[in-house]
CSV table of N, CA and C in Angstrom, one decimal:
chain,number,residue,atom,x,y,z
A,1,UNK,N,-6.1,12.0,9.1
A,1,UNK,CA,-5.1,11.3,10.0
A,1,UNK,C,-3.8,11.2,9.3
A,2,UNK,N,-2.5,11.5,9.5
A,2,UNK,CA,-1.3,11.7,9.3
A,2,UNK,C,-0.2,11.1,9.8
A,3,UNK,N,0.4,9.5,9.0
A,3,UNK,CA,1.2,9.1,10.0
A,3,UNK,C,2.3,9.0,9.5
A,4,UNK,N,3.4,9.1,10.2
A,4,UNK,CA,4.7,9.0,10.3
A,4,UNK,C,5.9,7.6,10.2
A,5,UNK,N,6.6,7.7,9.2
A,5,UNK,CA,7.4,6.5,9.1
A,5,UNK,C,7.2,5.3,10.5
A,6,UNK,N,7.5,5.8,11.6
A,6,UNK,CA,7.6,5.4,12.7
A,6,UNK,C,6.6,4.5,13.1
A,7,UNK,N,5.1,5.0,12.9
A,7,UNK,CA,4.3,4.7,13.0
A,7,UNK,C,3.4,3.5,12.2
A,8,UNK,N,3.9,3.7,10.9
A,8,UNK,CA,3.5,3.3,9.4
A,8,UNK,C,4.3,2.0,9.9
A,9,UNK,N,5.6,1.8,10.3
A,9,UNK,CA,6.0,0.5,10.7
A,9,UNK,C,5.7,-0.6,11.4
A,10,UNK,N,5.3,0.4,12.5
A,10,UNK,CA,4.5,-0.1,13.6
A,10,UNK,C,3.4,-0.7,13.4
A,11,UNK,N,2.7,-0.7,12.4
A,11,UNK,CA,1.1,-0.2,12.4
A,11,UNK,C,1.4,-1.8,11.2
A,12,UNK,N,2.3,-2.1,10.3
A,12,UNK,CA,2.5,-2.6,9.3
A,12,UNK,C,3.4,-4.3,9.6
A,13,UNK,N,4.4,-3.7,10.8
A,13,UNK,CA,5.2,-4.6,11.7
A,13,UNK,C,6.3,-5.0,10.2
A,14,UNK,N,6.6,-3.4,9.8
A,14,UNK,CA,7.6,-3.6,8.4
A,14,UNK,C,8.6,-3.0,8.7
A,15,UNK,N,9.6,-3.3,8.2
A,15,UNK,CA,11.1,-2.3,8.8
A,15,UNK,C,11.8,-1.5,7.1
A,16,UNK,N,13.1,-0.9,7.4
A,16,UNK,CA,13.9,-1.0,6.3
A,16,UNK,C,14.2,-2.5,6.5
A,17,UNK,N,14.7,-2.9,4.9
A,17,UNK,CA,14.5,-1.6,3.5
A,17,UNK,C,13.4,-2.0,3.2
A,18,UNK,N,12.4,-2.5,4.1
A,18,UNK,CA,10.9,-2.8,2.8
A,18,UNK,C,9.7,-2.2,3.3
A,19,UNK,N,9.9,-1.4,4.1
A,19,UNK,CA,9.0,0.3,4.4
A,19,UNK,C,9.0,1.0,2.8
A,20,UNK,N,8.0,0.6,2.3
A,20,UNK,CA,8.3,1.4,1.0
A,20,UNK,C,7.3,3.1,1.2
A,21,UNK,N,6.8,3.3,1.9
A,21,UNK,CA,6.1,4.9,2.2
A,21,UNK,C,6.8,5.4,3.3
A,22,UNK,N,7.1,6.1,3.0
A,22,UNK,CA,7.0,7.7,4.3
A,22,UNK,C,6.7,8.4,5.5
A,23,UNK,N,5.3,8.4,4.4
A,23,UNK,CA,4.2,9.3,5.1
A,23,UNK,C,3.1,8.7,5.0
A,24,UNK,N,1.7,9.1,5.4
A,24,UNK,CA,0.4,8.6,5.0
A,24,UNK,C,-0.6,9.8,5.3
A,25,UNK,N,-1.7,10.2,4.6
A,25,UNK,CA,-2.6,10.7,4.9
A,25,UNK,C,-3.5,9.8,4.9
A,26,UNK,N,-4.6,9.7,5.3
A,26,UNK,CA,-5.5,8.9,6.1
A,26,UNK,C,-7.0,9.5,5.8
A,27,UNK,N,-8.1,9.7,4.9
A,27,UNK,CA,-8.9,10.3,5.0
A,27,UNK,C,-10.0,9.2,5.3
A,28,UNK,N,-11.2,8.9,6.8
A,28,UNK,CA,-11.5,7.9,6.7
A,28,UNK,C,-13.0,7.8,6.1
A,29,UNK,N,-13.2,9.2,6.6
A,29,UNK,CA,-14.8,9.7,5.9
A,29,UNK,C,-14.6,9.2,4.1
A,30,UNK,N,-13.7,9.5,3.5
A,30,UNK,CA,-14.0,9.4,2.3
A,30,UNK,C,-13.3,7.6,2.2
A,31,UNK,N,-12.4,7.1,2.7
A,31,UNK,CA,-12.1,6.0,2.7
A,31,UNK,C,-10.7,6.2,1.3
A,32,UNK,N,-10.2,7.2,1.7
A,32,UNK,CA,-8.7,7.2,0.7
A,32,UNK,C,-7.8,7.2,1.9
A,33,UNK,N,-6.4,7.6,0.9
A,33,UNK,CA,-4.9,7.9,1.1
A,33,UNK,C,-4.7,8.3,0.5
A,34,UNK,N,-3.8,8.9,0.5
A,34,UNK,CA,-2.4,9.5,0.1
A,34,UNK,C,-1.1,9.1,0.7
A,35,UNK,N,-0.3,8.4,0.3
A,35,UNK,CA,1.4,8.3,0.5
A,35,UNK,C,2.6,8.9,-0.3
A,36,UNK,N,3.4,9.0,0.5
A,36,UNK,CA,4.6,9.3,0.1
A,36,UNK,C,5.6,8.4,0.0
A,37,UNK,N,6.4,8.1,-1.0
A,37,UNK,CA,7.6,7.3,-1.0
A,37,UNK,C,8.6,8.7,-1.4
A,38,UNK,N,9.7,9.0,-0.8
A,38,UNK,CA,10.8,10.1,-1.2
A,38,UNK,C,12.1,8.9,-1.4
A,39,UNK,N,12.4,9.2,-2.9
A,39,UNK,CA,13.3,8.3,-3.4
A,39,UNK,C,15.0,9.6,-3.6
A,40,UNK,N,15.9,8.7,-3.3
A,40,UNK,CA,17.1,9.4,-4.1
A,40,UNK,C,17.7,8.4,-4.8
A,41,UNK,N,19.2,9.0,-5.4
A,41,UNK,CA,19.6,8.0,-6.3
A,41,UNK,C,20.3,6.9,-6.0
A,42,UNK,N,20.5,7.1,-4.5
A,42,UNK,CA,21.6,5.9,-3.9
A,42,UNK,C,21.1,4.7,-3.2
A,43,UNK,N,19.3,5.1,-3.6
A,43,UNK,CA,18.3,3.9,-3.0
A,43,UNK,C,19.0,2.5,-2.9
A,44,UNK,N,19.1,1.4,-2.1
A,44,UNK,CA,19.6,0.3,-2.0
A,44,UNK,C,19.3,-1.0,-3.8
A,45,UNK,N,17.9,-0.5,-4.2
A,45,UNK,CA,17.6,-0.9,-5.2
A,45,UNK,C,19.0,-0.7,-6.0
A,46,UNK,N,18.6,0.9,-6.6
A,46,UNK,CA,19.4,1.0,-8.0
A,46,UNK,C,20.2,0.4,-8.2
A,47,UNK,N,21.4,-0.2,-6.6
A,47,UNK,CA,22.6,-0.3,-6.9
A,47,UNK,C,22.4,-2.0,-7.1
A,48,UNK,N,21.5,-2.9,-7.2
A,48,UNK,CA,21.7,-3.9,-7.1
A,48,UNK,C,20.6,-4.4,-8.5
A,49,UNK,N,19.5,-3.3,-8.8
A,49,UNK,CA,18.8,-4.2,-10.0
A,49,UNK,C,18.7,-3.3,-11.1
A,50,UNK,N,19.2,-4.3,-12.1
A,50,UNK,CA,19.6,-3.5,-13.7
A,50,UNK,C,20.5,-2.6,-13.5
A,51,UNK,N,21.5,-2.8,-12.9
A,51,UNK,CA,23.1,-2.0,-13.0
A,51,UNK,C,23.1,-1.2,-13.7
A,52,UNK,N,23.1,-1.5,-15.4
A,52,UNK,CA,23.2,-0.5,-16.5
A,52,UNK,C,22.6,0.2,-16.4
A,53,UNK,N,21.1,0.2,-15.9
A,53,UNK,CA,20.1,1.0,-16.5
A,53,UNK,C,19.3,0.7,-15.2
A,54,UNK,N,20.0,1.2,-14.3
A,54,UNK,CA,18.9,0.9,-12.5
A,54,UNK,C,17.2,1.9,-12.9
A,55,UNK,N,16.4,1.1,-12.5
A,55,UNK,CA,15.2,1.7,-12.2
A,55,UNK,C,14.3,0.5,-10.9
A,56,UNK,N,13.2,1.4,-10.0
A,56,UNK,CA,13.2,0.9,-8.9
A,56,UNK,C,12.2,-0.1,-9.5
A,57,UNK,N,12.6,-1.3,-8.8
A,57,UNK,CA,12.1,-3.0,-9.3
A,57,UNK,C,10.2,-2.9,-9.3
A,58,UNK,N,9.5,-3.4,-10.1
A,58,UNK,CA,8.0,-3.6,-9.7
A,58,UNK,C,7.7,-4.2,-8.6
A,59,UNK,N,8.2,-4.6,-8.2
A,59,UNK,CA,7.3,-5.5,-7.0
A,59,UNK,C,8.1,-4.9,-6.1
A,60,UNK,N,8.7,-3.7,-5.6
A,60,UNK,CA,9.1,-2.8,-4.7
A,60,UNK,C,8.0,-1.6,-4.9
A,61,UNK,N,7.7,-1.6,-6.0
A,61,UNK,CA,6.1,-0.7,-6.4
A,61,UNK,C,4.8,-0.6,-5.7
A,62,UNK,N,5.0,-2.2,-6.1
A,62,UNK,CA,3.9,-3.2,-5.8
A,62,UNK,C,3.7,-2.8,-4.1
A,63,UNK,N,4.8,-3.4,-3.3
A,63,UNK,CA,4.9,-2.9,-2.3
A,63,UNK,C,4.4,-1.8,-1.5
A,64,UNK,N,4.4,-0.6,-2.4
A,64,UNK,CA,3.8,0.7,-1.9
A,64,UNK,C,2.7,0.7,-1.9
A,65,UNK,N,2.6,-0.1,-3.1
A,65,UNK,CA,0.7,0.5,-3.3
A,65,UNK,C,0.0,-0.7,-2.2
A,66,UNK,N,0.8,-2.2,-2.1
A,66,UNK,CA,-0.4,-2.2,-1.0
A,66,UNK,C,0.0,-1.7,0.1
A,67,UNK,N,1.1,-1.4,1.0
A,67,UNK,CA,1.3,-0.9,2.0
A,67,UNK,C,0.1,0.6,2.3
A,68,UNK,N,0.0,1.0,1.5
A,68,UNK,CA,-0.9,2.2,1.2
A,68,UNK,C,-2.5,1.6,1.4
A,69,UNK,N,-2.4,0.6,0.6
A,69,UNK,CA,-4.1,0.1,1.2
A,69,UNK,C,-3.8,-0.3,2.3
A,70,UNK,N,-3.4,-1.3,2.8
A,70,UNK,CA,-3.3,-1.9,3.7
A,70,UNK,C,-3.2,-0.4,5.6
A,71,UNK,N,-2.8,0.0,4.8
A,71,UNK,CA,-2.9,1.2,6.2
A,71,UNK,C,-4.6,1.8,6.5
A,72,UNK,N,-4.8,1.9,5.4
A,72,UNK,CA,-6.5,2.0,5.0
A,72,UNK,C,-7.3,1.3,5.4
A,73,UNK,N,-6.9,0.3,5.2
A,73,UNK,CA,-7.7,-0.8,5.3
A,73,UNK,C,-7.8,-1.1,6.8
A,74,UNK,N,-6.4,-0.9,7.5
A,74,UNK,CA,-6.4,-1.4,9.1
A,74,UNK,C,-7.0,-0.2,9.8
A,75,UNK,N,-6.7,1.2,9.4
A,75,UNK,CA,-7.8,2.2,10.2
A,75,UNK,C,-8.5,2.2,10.2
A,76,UNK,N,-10.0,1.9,8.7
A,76,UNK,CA,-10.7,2.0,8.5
A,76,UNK,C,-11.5,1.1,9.5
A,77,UNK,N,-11.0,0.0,9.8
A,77,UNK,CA,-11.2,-1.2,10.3
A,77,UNK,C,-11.5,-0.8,11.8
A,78,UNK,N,-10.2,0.0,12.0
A,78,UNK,CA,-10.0,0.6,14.1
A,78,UNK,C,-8.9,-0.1,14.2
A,79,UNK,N,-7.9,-1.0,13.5
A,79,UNK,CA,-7.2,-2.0,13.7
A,79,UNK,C,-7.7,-3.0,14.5
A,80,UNK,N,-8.8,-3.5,14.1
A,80,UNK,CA,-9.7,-5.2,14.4
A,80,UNK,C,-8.5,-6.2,13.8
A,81,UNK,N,-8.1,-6.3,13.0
A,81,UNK,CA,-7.6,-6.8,12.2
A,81,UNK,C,-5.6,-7.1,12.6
A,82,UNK,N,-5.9,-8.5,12.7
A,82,UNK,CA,-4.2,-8.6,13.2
A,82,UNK,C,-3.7,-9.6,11.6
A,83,UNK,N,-4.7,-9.9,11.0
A,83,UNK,CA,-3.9,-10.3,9.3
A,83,UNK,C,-4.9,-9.9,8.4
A,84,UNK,N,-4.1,-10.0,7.2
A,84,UNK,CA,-5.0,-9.6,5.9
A,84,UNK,C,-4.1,-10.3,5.3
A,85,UNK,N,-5.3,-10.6,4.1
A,85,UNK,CA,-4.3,-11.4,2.7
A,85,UNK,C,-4.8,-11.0,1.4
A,86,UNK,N,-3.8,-10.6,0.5
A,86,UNK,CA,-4.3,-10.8,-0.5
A,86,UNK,C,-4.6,-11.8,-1.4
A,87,UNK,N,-5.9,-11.5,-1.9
A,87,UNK,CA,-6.7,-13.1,-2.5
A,87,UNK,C,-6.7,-12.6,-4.1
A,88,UNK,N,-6.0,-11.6,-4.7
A,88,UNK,CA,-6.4,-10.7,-6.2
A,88,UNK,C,-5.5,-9.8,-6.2
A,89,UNK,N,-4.8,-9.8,-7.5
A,89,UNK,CA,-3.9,-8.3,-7.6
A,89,UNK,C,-4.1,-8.3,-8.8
A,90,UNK,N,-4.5,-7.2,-9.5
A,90,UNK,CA,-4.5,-7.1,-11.3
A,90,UNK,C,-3.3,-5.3,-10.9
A,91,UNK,N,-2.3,-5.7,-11.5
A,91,UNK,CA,-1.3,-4.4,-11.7
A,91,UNK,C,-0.9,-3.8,-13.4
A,92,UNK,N,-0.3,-2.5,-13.2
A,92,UNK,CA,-0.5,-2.0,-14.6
A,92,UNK,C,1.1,-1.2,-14.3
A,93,UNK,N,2.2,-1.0,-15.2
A,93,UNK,CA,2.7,-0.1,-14.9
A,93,UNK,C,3.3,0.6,-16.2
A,94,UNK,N,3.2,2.1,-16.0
A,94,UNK,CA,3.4,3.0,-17.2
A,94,UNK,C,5.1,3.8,-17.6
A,95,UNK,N,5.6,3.9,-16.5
A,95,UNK,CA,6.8,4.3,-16.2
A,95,UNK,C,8.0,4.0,-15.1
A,96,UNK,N,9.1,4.0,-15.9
A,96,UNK,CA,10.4,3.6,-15.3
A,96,UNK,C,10.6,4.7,-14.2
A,97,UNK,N,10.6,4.3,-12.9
A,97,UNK,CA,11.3,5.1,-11.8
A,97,UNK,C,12.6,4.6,-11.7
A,98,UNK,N,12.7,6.1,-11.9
A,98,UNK,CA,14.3,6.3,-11.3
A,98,UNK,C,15.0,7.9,-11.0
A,99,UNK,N,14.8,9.2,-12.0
A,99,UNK,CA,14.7,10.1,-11.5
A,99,UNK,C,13.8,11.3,-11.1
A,100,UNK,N,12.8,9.8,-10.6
A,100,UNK,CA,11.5,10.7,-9.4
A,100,UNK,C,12.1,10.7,-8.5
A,101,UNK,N,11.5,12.1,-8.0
A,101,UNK,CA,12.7,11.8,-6.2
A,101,UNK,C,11.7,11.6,-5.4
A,102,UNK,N,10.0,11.4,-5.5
A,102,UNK,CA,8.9,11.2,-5.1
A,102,UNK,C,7.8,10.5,-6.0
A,103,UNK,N,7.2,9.4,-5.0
A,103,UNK,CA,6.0,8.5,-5.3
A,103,UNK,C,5.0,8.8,-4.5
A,104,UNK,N,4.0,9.4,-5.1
A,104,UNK,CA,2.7,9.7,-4.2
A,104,UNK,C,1.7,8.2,-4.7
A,105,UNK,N,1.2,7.7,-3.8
A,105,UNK,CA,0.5,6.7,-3.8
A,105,UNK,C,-0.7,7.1,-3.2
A,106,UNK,N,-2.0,7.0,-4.4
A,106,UNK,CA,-3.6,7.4,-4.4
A,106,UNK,C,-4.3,5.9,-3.9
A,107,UNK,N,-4.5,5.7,-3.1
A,107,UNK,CA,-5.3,4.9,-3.1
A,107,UNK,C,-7.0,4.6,-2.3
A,108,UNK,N,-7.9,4.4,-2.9
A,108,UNK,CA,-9.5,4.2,-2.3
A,108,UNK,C,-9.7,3.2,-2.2
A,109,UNK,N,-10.7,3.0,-0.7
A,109,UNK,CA,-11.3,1.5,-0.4
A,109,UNK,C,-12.6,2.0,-1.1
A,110,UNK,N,-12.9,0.5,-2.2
A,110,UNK,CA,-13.9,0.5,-3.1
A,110,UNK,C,-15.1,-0.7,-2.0
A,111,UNK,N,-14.9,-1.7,-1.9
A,111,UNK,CA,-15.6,-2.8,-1.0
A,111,UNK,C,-15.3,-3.0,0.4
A,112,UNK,N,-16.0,-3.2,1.6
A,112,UNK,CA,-15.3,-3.3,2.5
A,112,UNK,C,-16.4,-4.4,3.1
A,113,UNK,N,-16.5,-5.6,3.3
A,113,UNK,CA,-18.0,-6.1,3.5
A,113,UNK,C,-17.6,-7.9,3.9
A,114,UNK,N,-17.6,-7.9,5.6
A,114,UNK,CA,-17.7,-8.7,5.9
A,114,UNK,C,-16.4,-9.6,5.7
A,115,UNK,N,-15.0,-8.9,6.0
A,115,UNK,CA,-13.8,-9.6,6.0
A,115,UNK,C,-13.4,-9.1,4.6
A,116,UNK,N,-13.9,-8.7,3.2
A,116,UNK,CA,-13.1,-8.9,2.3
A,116,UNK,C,-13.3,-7.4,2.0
A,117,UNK,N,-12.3,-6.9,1.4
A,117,UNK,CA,-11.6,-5.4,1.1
A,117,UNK,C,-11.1,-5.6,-0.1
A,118,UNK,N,-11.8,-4.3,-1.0
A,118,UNK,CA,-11.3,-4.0,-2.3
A,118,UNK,C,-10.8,-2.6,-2.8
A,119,UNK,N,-9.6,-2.5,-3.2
A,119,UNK,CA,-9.2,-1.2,-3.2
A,119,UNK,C,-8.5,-0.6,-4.7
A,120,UNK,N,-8.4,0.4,-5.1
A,120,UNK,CA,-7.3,0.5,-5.7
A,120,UNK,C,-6.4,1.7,-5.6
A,121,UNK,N,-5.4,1.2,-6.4
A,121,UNK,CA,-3.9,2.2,-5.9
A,121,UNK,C,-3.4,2.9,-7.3
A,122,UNK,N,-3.1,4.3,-7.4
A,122,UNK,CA,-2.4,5.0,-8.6
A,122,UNK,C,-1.2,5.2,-7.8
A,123,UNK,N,0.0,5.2,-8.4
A,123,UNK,CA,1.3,5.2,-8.2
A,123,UNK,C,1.8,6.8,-8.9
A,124,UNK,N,2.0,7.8,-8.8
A,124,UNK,CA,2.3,9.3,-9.6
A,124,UNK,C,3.6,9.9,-9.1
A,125,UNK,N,3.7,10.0,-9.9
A,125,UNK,CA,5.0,11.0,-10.3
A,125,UNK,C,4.5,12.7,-10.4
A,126,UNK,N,4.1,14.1,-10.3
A,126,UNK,CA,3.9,14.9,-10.2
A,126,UNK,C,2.3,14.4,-10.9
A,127,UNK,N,2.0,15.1,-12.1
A,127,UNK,CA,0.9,14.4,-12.8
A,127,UNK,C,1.0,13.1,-13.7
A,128,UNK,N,2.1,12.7,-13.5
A,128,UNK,CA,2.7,10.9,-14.4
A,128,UNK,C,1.8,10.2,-13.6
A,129,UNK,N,1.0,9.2,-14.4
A,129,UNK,CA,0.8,7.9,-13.8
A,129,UNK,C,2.1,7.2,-13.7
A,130,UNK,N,2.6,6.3,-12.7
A,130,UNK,CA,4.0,5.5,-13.4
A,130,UNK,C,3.1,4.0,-12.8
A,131,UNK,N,2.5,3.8,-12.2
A,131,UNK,CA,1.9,2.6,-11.8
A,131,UNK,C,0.4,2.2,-11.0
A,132,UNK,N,-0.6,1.6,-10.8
A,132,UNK,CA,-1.2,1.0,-10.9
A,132,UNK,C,-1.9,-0.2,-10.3
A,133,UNK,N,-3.0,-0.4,-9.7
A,133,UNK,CA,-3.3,-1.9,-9.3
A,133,UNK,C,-4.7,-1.7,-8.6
A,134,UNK,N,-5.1,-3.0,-8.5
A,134,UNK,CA,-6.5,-3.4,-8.4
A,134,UNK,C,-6.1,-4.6,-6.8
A,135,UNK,N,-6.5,-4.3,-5.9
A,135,UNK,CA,-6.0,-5.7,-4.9
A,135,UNK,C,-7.4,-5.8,-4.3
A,136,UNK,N,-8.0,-7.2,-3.8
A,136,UNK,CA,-9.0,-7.6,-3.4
A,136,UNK,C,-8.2,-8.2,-1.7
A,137,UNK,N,-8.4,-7.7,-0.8
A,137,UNK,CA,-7.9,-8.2,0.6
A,137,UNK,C,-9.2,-9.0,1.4
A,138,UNK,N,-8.4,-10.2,1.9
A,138,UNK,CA,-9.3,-11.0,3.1
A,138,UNK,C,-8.9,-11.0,4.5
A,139,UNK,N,-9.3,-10.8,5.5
A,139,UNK,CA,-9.0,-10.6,6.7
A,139,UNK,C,-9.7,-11.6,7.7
A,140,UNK,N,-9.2,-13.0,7.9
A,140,UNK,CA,-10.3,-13.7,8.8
A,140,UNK,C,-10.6,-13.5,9.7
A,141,UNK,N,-10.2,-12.0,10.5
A,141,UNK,CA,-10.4,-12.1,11.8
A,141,UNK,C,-11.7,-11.0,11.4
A,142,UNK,N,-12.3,-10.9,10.5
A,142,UNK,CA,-13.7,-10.0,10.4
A,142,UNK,C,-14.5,-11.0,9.3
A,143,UNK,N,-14.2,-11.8,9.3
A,143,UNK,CA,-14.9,-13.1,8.4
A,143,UNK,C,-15.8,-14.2,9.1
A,144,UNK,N,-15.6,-14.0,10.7
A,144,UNK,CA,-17.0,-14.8,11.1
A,144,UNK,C,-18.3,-14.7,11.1
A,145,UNK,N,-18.8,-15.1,10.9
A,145,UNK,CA,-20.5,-14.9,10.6
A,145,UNK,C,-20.9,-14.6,12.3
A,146,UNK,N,-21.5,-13.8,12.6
A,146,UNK,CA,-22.4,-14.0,13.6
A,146,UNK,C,-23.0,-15.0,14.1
A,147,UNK,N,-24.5,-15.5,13.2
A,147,UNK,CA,-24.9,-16.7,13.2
A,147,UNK,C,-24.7,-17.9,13.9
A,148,UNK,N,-23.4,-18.1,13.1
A,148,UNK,CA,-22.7,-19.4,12.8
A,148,UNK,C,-21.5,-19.2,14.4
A,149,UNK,N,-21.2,-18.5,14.8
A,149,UNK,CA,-19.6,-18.1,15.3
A,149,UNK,C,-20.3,-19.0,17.2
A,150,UNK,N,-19.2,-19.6,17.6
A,150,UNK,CA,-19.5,-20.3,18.8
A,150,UNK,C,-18.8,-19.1,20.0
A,151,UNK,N,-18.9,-18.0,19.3
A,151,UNK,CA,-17.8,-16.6,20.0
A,151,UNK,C,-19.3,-16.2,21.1
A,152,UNK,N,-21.0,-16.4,20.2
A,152,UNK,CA,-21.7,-16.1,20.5
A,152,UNK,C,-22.3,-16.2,22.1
């Protein structure tokens, strides 16, 4: 499955400037992604964080990689799901972006069981790791118990 800025927004209810992907590939049998961020140098960041020495901020990073799960996570789902939260984020990052002109963001659903979603995200530069992360997502609208639920 293949989606489009357009759609990625829609799907996310994200706009500019904090659409940080592209593109998405969608694989649901295997439970991955692939995204695209296509950066240039007049990105709204560079010009406003670390002047001297602009490189694109972590938590604009951060950004990608969960937008990346989070698209995963809501297909995988069929889009059941009108919130998610993250309850866990362990991040790593290896490299300064700035003259990448592209961020492919790897990411696999590792847990998926009963509202809570575990994933992780590689952040690449051609074969560069430049970043990293571990996120654990909860979603209450797939957290009722059966059982227990007066939905019954």
């Amino acid at each position: 499955m293949f989606l489009e800025r357009s759609e990625i927004s829609r799907q996310l209810d994200i706009t500019d400037p904090f659409l940080m992907i592209d593109d998405i590939n969608i694989d649901l049998k295997a439970k991955k992604a692939i995204s695209s961020k296509f950066l240039n140098k007049s990105e709204w960041f560079y010009a406003s964080h670390l002047t001297k020495s602009p490189v694109m901020p972590a938590t604009l990073q951060i950004e990608g990689m969960l937008q990346t799960l989070v698209l995963l996570i809501y297909n995988i789902s069929k889009n059941q799901i009108t919130k998610s939260y993250i309850v866990d984020a362990k991040t790593k990052f290896h490299k300064k972006v700035f003259n990448q002109p592209l961020i492919n963001y790897h990411a696999e659903l590792l847990l998926n069981r009963r509202g809570i979603f575990k994933g992780v995200v590689i952040g690449m530069y051609a074969s560069e790791k430049i970043c990293e992360g571990e996120f654990i997502y909860g979603s209450p609208d797939l957290m009722i118990n059966p059982k227990t639920s007066k939905l019954n």
